[in-house]
Coordinates of C-alpha atoms and ligand atoms in Angstrom, one line a residue:
X16 CA -17.5 2.3 -53.3
X17 CA -15.0 5.1 -52.8
X18 CA -11.3 4.2 -53.3
X19 CA -8.8 5.3 -50.7
X20 CA -5.8 7.3 -51.9
X21 CA -3.1 4.9 -53.3
X22 CA -0.7 5.4 -50.4
X23 CA -3.3 5.0 -47.7
X24 CA -2.3 2.1 -45.4
X25 CA -5.8 0.7 -44.8
X26 CA -6.6 1.1 -48.4
X27 CA -3.5 -1.0 -49.1
X28 CA -4.7 -3.6 -46.6
X29 CA -8.1 -3.8 -48.3
X30 CA -6.5 -4.3 -51.7
X31 CA -4.2 -6.9 -50.1
X32 CA -1.1 -4.9 -51.0
X33 CA -0.3 -5.1 -47.3
X34 CA -0.9 -8.1 -45.0
X35 CA -3.3 -8.1 -42.2
X36 CA -4.7 -10.5 -39.6
X37 CA -8.3 -10.7 -40.8
X38 CA -11.0 -11.1 -38.2
X39 CA -14.0 -10.5 -40.3
X40 CA -14.9 -9.6 -43.9
X41 CA -18.1 -8.7 -45.7
X42 CA -19.3 -6.6 -48.6
X43 CA -19.3 -3.4 -46.7
X44 CA -16.7 -3.7 -43.9
X45 CA -13.4 -5.4 -42.9
X46 CA -12.0 -6.1 -39.5
X47 CA -8.4 -7.0 -38.6
X48 CA -6.0 -7.1 -35.7
X49 CA -4.3 -3.8 -34.7
X50 CA -0.5 -4.2 -35.3
X51 CA 0.3 -2.2 -32.2
X52 CA -2.4 -3.5 -29.8
X53 CA -3.4 -1.6 -26.7
X54 CA -4.4 -5.0 -25.3
X55 CA -4.7 -8.5 -26.7
X56 CA -7.5 -8.8 -29.2
X57 CA -7.4 -5.1 -30.2
X58 CA -9.3 -5.1 -33.4
X59 CA -9.9 -2.4 -36.1
X60 CA -13.1 -2.2 -38.1
X61 CA -13.2 -0.2 -41.4
X62 CA -15.7 0.4 -44.1
X63 CA -14.8 -0.9 -47.5
X64 CA -15.9 2.4 -49.1
X65 CA -13.3 5.1 -48.2
X66 CA -14.0 7.9 -45.8
X67 CA -11.2 9.8 -44.0
X68 CA -13.1 9.9 -40.8
X69 CA -16.5 9.4 -39.2
X70 CA -17.7 12.9 -40.3
X71 CA -17.0 12.0 -44.0
X72 CA -18.9 8.8 -43.8
X73 CA -22.6 8.4 -44.9
X74 CA -25.1 7.3 -42.4
X75 CA -25.7 4.1 -44.4
X76 CA -22.0 3.1 -44.6
X77 CA -21.6 4.0 -40.9
X78 CA -24.5 1.8 -40.0
X79 CA -22.9 -1.1 -41.8
X80 CA -19.6 -0.5 -40.1
X81 CA -21.2 -0.2 -36.6
X82 CA -23.2 -3.4 -37.2
X83 CA -19.8 -5.2 -37.6
X84 CA -18.5 -3.5 -34.5
X85 CA -21.5 -4.6 -32.6
X86 CA -21.2 -8.1 -33.9
X87 CA -17.5 -8.4 -33.1
X88 CA -17.7 -6.9 -29.6
X89 CA -19.0 -9.9 -27.7
X90 CA -16.8 -12.3 -29.7
X91 CA -13.7 -10.2 -28.8
X92 CA -14.7 -9.9 -25.2
X93 CA -15.4 -13.6 -24.8
X94 CA -12.3 -14.6 -26.7
X95 CA -10.0 -12.4 -24.5
X96 CA -11.9 -13.0 -21.3
X97 CA -12.2 -9.3 -20.9
X98 CA -14.6 -7.6 -18.5
X99 CA -15.2 -4.7 -20.7
X100 CA -14.6 -3.2 -24.2
X101 CA -13.7 0.3 -25.3
X102 CA -14.9 1.3 -28.8
X103 CA -13.5 4.5 -30.2
X104 CA -12.7 6.4 -33.3
X105 CA -10.2 9.2 -33.3
X106 CA -11.2 12.0 -35.7
X107 CA -8.4 14.3 -36.9
X108 CA -4.7 14.5 -36.1
X109 CA -5.4 16.5 -33.0
X110 CA -7.5 13.7 -31.6
X111 CA -4.7 11.2 -32.3
X112 CA -5.9 9.9 -35.6
X113 CA -2.7 8.6 -37.3
X114 CA -4.3 6.8 -40.2
X115 CA -6.6 8.9 -42.4
X116 CA -9.1 6.2 -43.0
X117 CA -12.2 5.8 -40.8
X118 CA -11.6 3.0 -38.3
X119 CA -13.2 1.9 -35.1
X120 CA -11.0 0.5 -32.4
X121 CA -12.4 -2.4 -30.4
X122 CA -10.2 -2.7 -27.3
X123 CA -10.7 -5.4 -24.7
X124 CA -10.4 -4.0 -21.2
X125 CA -9.4 -5.6 -18.0
X126 CA -9.7 -4.0 -14.6
X127 CA -6.0 -3.5 -14.0
X128 CA -4.9 -2.7 -17.6
X129 CA -2.8 0.2 -18.5
X130 CA -4.6 1.0 -21.8
X131 CA -3.6 4.4 -23.0
X132 CA -5.0 6.4 -25.9
X133 CA -1.6 8.0 -26.5
X134 CA 1.0 5.3 -26.1
X135 CA 1.3 2.7 -28.9
X136 CA 1.4 -0.9 -27.7
X137 CA 4.3 -3.3 -28.4
X138 CA 4.2 -4.7 -32.0
X139 CA 1.9 -7.7 -32.5
X140 CA 3.9 -10.9 -32.8
X141 CA 2.9 -13.6 -35.3
X142 CA 2.3 -16.4 -32.9
X143 CA 0.1 -14.2 -30.7
X144 CA -1.8 -12.9 -33.7
X145 CA -2.6 -16.4 -34.9
X146 CA -3.9 -17.4 -31.5
X147 CA -5.9 -14.3 -31.0
X148 CA -7.4 -14.5 -34.5
X149 CA -8.5 -18.0 -33.9
X150 CA -10.0 -17.2 -30.5
X151 CA -12.1 -14.4 -31.8
X152 CA -13.2 -16.1 -35.0
X153 CA -14.2 -19.1 -32.9
X154 CA -16.6 -16.8 -31.0
X155 CA -18.2 -15.5 -34.2
X156 CA -21.3 -17.5 -34.9
Ligands
AMP221 P1 -5.4 5.9 -34.9 O1 -4.2 6.4 -34.1 O2 -6.7 6.1 -34.1 O3 -5.5 6.5 -36.3 O4 -5.3 4.4 -35.0 C1 -4.5 3.8 -36.0 C2 -4.2 2.4 -35.6 O5 -3.8 1.7 -36.7 C3 -3.1 2.3 -34.5 O6 -3.7 1.6 -33.3 C4 -2.1 1.4 -35.2 O7 -1.4 0.5 -34.3 C5 -2.9 0.7 -36.2 N1 -2.1 0.3 -37.4 C6 -1.3 1.1 -38.2 N2 -0.8 0.4 -39.2 C7 -1.3 -0.8 -39.1 C8 -1.3 -2.0 -39.9 N3 -0.5 -2.1 -41.0 N4 -2.0 -3.1 -39.6 C9 -2.7 -3.1 -38.4 N5 -2.9 -2.0 -37.7 C10 -2.2 -0.9 -38.0

């Protein structure tokens, strides 16, 4: 397992130095709600072993991370009643990567939504987070 730099936000979340709304946890990956969601249920999946971005990640670690993404997608979609899901990873500052720790966005999509890659959503509120967390977890079998 590679450790993230001490000041890395997602490293801190993994070490529980910062709080997060956990959606899923296993030996190789961790999933939690995005704090500035593009839409309700916006979830992030990260590998436990640190890589700055997808290009730095080994195929094996990536496969484990993607397995979690694949597992969560239908749960998130059902829980949020979304028609579609966007999965993406920004690679590099120029692509909009603001946290230098590999993460996959799982973003529920609705026909009329205004999801934007470039505009942060409003901050996630506790009562919404709890409800969304429960709804997604209920869909994970
Ligand atoms: P990116 O811009 O692709 O690097 O995505 C980083 C994402 O991390 C953004 O969608 C942020 O809203 C999200 N984010 C930043 N800090 C936190 C945090 N402490 N907990 C949850 N999500 C976060």
